[in-house]
Tab-separated table of C-alpha atoms and ligand atoms in Angstrom:
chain	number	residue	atom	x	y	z
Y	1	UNK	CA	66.016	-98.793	30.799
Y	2	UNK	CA	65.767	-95.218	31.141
Y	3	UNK	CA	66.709	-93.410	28.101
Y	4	UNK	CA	67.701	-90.211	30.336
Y	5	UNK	CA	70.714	-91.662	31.859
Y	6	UNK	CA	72.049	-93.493	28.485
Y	7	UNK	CA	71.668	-90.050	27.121
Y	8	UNK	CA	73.639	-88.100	30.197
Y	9	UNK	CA	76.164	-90.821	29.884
Y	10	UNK	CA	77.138	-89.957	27.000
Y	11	UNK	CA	76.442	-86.591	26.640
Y	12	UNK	CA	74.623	-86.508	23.586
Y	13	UNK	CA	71.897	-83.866	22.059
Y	14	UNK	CA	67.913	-84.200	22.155
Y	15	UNK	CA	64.832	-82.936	22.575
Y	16	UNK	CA	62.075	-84.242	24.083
Y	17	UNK	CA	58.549	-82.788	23.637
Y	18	UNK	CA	56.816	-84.179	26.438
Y	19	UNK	CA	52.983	-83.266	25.053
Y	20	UNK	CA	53.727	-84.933	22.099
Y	21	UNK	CA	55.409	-87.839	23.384
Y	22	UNK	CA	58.740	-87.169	20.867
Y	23	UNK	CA	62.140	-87.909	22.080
Y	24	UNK	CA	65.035	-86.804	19.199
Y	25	UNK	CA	68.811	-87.861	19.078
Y	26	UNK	CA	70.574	-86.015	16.831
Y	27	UNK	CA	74.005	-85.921	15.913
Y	28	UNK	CA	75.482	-83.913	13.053
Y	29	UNK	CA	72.910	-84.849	10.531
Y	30	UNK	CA	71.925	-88.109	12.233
Y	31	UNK	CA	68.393	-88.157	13.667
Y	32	UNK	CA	66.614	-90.974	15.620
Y	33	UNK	CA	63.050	-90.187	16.566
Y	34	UNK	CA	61.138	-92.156	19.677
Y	35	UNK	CA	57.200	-91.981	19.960
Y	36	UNK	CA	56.070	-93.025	23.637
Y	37	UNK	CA	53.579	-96.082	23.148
Y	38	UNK	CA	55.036	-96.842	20.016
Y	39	UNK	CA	57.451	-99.672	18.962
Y	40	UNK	CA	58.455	-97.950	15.659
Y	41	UNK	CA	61.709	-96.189	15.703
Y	42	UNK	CA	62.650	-94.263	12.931
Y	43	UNK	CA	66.342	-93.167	12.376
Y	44	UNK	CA	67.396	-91.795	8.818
Y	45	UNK	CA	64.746	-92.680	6.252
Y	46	UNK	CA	64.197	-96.279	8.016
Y	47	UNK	CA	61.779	-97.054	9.963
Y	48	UNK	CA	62.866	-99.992	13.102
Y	49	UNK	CA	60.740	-102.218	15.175
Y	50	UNK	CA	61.863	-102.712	18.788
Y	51	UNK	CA	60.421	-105.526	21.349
Y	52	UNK	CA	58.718	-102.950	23.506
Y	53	UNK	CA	57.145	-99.812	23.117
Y	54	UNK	CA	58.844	-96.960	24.592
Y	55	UNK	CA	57.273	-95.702	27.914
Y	56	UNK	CA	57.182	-92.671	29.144
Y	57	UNK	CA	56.593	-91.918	32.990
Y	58	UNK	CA	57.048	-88.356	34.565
Y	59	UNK	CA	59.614	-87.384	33.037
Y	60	UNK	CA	61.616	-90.578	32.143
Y	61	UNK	CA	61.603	-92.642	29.084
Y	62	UNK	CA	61.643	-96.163	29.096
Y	63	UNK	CA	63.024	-97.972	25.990
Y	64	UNK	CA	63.958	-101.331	24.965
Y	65	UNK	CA	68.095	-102.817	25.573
Y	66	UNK	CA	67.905	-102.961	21.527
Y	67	UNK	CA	67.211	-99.363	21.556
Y	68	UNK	CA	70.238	-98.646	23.583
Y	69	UNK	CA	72.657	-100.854	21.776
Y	70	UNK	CA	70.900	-98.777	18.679
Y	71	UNK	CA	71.617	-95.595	20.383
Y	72	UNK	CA	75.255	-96.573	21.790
Y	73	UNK	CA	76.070	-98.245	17.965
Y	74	UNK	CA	75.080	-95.457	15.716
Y	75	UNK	CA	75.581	-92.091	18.058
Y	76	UNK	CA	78.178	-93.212	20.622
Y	77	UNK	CA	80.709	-95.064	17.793
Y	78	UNK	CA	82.260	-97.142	20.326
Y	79	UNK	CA	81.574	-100.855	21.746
Y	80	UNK	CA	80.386	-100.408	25.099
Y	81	UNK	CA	79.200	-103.226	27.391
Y	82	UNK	CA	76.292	-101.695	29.399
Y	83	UNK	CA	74.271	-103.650	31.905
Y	84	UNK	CA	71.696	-102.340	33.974
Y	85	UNK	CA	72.503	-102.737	38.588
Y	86	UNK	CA	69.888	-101.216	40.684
Y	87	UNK	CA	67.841	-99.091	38.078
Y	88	UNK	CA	70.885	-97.404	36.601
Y	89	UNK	CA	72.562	-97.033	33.383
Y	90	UNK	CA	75.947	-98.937	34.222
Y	91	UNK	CA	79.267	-99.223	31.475
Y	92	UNK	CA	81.452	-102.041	32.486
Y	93	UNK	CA	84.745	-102.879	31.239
Y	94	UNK	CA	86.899	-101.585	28.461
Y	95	UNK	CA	85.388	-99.135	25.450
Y	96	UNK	CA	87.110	-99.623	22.434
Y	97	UNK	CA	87.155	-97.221	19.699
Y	98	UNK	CA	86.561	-97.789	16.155
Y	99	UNK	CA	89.538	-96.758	14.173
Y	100	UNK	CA	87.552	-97.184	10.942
Y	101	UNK	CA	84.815	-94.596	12.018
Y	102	UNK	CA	87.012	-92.106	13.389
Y	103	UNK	CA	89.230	-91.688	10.048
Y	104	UNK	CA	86.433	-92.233	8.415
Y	105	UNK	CA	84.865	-89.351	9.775
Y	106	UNK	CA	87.788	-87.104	9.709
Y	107	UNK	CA	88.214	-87.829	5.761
Y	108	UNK	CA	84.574	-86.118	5.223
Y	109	UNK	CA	85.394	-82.843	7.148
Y	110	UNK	CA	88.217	-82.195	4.841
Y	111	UNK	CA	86.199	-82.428	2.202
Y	112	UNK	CA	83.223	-80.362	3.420
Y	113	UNK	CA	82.823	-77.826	0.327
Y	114	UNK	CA	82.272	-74.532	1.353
Y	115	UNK	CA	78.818	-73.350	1.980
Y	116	UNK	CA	76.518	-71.100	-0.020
Y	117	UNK	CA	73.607	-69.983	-0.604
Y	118	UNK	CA	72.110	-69.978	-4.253
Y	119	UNK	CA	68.254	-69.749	-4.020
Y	120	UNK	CA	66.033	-67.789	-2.419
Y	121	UNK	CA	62.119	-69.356	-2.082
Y	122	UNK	CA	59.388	-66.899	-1.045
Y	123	UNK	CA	56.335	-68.371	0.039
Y	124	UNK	CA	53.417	-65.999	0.256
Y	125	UNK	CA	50.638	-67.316	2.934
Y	126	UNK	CA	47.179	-69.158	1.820
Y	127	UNK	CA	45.985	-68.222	-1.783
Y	128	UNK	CA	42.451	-69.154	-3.593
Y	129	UNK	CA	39.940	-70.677	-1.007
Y	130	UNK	CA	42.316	-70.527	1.239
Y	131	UNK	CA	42.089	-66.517	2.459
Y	132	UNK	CA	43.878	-66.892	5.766
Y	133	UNK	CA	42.969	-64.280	8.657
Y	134	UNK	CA	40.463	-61.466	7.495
Y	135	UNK	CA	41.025	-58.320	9.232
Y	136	UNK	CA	40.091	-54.906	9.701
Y	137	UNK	CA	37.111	-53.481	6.960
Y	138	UNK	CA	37.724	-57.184	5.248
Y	139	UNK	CA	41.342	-56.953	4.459
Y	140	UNK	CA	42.348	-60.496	3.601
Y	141	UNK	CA	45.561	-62.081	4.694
Y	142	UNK	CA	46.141	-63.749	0.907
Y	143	UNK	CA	45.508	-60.559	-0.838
Y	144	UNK	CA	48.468	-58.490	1.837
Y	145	UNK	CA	51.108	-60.973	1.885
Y	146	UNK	CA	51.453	-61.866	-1.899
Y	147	UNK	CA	51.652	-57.916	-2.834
Y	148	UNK	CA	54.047	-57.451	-0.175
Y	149	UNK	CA	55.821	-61.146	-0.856
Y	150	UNK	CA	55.599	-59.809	-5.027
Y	151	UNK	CA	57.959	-56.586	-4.174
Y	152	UNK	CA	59.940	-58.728	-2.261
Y	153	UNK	CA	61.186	-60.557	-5.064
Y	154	UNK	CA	61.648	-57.611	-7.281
Y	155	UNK	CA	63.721	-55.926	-4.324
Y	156	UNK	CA	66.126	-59.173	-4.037
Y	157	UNK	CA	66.266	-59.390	-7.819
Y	158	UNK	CA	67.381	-55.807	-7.638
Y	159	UNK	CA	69.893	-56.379	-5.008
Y	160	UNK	CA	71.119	-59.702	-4.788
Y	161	UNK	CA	72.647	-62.132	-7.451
Y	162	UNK	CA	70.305	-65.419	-6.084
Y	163	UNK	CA	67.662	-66.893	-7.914
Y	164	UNK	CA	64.342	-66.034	-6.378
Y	165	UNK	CA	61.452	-68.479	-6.797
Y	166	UNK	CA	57.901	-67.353	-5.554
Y	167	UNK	CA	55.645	-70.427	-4.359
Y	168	UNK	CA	52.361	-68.658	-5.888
Y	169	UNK	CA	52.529	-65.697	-7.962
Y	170	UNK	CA	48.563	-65.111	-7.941
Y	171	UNK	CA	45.186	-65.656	-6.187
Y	172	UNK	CA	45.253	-69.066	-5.874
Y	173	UNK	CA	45.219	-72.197	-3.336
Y	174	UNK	CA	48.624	-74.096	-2.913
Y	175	UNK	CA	48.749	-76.740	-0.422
Y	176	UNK	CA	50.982	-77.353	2.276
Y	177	UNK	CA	52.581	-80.061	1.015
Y	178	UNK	CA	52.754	-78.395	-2.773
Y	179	UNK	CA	54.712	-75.546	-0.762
Y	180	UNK	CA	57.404	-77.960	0.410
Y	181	UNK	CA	57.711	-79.606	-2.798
Y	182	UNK	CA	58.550	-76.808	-4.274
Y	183	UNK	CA	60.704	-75.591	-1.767
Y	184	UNK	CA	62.639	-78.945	-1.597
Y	185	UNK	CA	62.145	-79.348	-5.288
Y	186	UNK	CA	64.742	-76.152	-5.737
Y	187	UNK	CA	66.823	-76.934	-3.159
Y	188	UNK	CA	69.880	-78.909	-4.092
Y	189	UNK	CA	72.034	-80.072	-1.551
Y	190	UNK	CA	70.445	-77.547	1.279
Y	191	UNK	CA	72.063	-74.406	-0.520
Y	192	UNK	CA	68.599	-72.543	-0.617
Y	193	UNK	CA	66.739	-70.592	1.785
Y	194	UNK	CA	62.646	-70.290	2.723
Y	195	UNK	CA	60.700	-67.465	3.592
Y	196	UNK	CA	56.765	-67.856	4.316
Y	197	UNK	CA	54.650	-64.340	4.761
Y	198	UNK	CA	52.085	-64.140	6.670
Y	199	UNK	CA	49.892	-61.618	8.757
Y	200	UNK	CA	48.776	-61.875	11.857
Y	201	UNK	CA	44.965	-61.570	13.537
Y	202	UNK	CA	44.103	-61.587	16.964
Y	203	UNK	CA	41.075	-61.343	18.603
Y	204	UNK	CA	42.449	-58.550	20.757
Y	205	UNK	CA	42.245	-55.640	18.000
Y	206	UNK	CA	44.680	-54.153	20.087
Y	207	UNK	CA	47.729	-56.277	19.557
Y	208	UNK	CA	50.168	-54.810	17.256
Y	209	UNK	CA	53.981	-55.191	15.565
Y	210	UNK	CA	55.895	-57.834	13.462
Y	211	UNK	CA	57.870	-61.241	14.108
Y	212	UNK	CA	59.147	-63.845	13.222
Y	213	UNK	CA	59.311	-67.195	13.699
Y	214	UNK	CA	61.879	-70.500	13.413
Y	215	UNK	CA	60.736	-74.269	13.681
Y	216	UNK	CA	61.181	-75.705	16.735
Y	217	UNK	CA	60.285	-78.570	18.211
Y	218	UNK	CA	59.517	-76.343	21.416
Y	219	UNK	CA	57.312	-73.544	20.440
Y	220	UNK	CA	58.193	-70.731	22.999
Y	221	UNK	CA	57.540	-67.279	23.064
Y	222	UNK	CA	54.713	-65.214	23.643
Y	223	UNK	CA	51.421	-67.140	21.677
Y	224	UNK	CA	53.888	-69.187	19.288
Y	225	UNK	CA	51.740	-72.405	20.145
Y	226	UNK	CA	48.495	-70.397	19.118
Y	227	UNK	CA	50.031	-69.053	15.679
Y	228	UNK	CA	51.343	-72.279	14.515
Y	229	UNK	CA	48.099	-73.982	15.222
Y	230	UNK	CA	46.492	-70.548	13.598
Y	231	UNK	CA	48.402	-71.636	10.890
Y	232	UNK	CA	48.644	-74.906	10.264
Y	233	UNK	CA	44.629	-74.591	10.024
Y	234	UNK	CA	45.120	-74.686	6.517
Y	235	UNK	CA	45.177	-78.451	6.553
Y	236	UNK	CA	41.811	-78.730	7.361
Y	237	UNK	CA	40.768	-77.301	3.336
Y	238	UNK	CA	42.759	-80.427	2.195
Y	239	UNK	CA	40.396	-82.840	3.982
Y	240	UNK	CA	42.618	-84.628	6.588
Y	241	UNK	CA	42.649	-84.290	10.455
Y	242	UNK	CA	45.344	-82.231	11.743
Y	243	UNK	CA	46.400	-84.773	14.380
Y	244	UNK	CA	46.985	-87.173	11.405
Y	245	UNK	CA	49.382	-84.758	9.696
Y	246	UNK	CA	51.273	-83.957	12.559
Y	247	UNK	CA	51.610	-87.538	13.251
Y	248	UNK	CA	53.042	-88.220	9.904
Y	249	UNK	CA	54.900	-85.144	9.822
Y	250	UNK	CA	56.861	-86.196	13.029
Y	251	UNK	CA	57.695	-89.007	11.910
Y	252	UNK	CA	59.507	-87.822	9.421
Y	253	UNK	CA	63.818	-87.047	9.726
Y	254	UNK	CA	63.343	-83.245	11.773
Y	255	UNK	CA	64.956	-80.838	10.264
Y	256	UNK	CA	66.879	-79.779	13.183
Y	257	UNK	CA	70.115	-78.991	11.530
Y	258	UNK	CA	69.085	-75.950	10.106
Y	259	UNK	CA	67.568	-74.650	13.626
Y	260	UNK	CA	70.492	-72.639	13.933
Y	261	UNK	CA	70.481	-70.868	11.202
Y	262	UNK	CA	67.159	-70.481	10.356
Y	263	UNK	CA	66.979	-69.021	14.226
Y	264	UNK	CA	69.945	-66.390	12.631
Y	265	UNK	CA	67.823	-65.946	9.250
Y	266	UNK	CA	64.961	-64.946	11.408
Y	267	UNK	CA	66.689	-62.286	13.605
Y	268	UNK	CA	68.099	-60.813	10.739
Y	269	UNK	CA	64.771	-60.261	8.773
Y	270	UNK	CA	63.224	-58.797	12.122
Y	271	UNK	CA	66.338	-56.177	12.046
Y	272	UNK	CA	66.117	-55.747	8.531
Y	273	UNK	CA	62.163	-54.983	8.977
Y	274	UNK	CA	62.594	-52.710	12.419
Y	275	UNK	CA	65.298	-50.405	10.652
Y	276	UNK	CA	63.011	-49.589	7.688
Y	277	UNK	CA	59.827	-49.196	8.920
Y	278	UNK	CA	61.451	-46.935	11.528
Y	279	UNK	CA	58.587	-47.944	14.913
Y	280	UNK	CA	55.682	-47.515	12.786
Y	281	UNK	CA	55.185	-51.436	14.287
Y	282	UNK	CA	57.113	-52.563	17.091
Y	283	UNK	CA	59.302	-55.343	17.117
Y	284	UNK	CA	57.917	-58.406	18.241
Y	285	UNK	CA	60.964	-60.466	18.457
Y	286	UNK	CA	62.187	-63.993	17.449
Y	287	UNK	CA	60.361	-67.145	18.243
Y	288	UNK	CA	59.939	-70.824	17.832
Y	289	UNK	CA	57.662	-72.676	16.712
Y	290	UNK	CA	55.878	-75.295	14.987
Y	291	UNK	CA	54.868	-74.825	11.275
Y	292	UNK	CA	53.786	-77.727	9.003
Y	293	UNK	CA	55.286	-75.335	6.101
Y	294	UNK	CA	58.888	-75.141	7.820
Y	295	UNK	CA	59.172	-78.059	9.364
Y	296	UNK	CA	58.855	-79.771	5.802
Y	297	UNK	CA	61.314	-77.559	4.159
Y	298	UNK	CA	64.954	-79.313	4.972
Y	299	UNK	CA	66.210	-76.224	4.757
Y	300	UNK	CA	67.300	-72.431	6.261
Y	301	UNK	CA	63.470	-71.820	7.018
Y	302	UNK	CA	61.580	-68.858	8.535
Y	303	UNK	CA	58.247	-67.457	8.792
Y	304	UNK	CA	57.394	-63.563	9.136
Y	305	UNK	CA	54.510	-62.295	10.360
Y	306	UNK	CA	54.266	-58.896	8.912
Y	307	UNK	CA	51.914	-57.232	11.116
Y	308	UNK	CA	48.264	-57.425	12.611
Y	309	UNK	CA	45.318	-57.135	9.975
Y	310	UNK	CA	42.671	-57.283	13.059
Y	311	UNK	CA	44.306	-53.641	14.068
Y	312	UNK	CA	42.752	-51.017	12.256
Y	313	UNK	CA	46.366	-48.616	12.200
Y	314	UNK	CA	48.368	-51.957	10.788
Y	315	UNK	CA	45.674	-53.047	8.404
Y	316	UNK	CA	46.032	-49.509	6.768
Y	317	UNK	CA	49.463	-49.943	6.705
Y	318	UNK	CA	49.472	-53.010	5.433
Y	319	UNK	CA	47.177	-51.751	2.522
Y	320	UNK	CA	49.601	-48.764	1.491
Y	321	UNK	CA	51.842	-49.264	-1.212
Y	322	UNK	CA	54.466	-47.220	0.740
Y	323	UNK	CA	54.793	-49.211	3.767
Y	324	UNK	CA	54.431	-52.311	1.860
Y	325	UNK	CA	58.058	-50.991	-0.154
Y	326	UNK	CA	59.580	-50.411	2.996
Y	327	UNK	CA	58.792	-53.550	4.300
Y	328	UNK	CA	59.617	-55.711	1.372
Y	329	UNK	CA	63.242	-53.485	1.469
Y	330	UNK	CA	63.385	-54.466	5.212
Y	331	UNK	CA	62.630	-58.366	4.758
Y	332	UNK	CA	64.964	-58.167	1.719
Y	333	UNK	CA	68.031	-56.358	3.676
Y	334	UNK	CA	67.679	-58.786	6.602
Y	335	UNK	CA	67.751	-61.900	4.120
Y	336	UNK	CA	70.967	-60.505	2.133
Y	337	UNK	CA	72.617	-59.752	5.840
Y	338	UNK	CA	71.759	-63.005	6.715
Y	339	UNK	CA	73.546	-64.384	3.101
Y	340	UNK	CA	76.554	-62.601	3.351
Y	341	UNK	CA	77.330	-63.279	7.133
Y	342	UNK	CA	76.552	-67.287	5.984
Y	343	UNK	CA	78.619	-67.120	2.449
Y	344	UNK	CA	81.629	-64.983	4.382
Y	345	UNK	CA	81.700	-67.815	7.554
Y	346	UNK	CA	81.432	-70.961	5.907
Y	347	UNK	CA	77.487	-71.561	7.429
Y	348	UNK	CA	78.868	-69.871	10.601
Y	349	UNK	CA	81.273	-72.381	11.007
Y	350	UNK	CA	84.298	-69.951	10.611
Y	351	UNK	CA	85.208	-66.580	12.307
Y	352	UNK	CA	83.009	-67.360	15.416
X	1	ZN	ZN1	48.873	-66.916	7.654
């Protein structure tokens, strides 16, 4: 059966990442996650086994009826007898609804407590062994980003009532994975948000400006596959094959609830950054991608890249204790935007 039509049918949200072979359902906070040639399913923390693998051919997915039933059972909330004439995805008969479900599910949107935003995580790029890029007269990306992520904190202490929480406050190595836990460690109930600095290199000393980036399970925009895998190179000091942690990472609940917002978060903070450093840099824009470091933080998540170290007029930017003010003001100003547009609409639920 092809997925596809199941999934027209009945209207429902997904992504499908053909070069990875990922198909995701998601509903509300419901996720079910499909790997072509697999027969592992994995929906919530559980991991199923269906008959067949799935299948993927030019564009179509081919999955198992069990799959389907899973699919129709779990996302659809109704019985539905399907059968299969010709090829195509066919209901027959009567769908009944299921009264228990529906009030069910009304009874937990009254009760939705309004949202807010208590902590703020800062995560400044590589540390220790770990340098990151090395730029212009041997600037180091690890050196830039924690001075810069350091007044950041101060500035949202200043100006904000949140808790800030830095994921290194010196020169040393933090994992990936150490990142996340700490992240997720602070985060109760998905009231917190995450911001990673980083700096950018390029072997085109030329390029130039700031950005900012959101997970996605598409990375789009202008080099967003190159600067994920730029950084998610940092794996590779902890002694495991990247493949094999993007593997595992996958198949593990995505985060795509907080897509959204983090996609909001991240606009704001590139405002926030363009209005104080007033076109010293320009104004890369907003993009997707995929981060090991976001996409393990089940929460509001972004990354900024601050600038280009491999450009000789950014690197000395970078390095002065002036810019780096303005742009700590800038990342801060975007982040408490970001907070009181979220607090005031209920997680932009309200007033839209
Ligand atoms: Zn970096």
């Amino acid at each position: 059966m092809n997925i596809i039509q199941v999934i027209d049918y009945f209207n429902l949200d997904y992504e499908f990442d053909e070069l990875a072979g990922v198909l995701v359902l998601k509903k509300g906070t419901q996720t079910l996650i499909l790997h072509a040639g697999s027969k592992a399913y994995y929906y919530g923390d559980r991991t199923y086994f269906s008959s067949l693998p799935v299948r993927i051919e030019t564009g179509r997915i081919f999955v198992s009826s069990e799959i389907v039933d899973f699919i129709i059972k779990r996302f659809v909330r109704k019985r539905v007898k399907w059968e299969v004439v010709n090829g195509n995805f066919v209901v027959s008969g009567r769908t009944l609804r299921e009264k228990e479900v529906v009030s069910g599910r009304k009874g937990t949107e009254l009760t939705t407590p309004r949202r807010r935003i208590d902590i703020i995580i800062i995560d400044p790029g590589h540390g220790g062994k770990d340098p990151g890029g090395i730029g212009y007269g041997g600037i180091k990306e690890k050196d830039i980003v924690l001075d810069i992520s350091k007044l950041l904190q101060k500035e949202l202490r200043r100006s904000s009532n949140k808790k800030v929480i830095m994921t290194r406050k010196e020169d040393v190595f933090v994992s990936l994975e150490e990142r996340s836990k700490i992240a997720n460690g602070n985060n109760n109930g998905g009231n917190s948000i995450f911001v990673s600095i980083h700096a950018n290199v390029a072997l085109d000393k030329s390029s130039k400006g700031f950005e900012s980036y959101y997970l996605s399970l598409h990375p789009f925009g202008e080099n967003a596959r190159d600067v994920s895998e730029i950084e998610n190179a940092v794996i590779t000091y902890e002694e495991k094959p990247y493949a094999d942690y993007l593997k595992e990472v996958l198949n593990r609940v995505v985060d795509v609830e907080y897509r959204k917002e983090s996609m909001k978060l991240a606009s704001y903070i590139n405002q926030g950054i363009a209005q104080m450093v007033n076109q010293a840099m320009p104004n890369r824009g907003v993009k997707g991608a995929f981060f090991y470091v976001l996409k393990e933080s089940k929460m509001v998540a972004v990354l900024v890249e601050i600038g280009f170290i491999t450009n000789k007029k950014e690197a000395e930017l970078l390095k002065s204790k002036e810019y780096q003010t303005k742009l700590a003001k800038g990342i801060a100003s975007g982040i408490i935007s970001f907070i009181d547009e979220f607090e005031r609409t209920n997680g932009f639920t309200e007033g839209y």
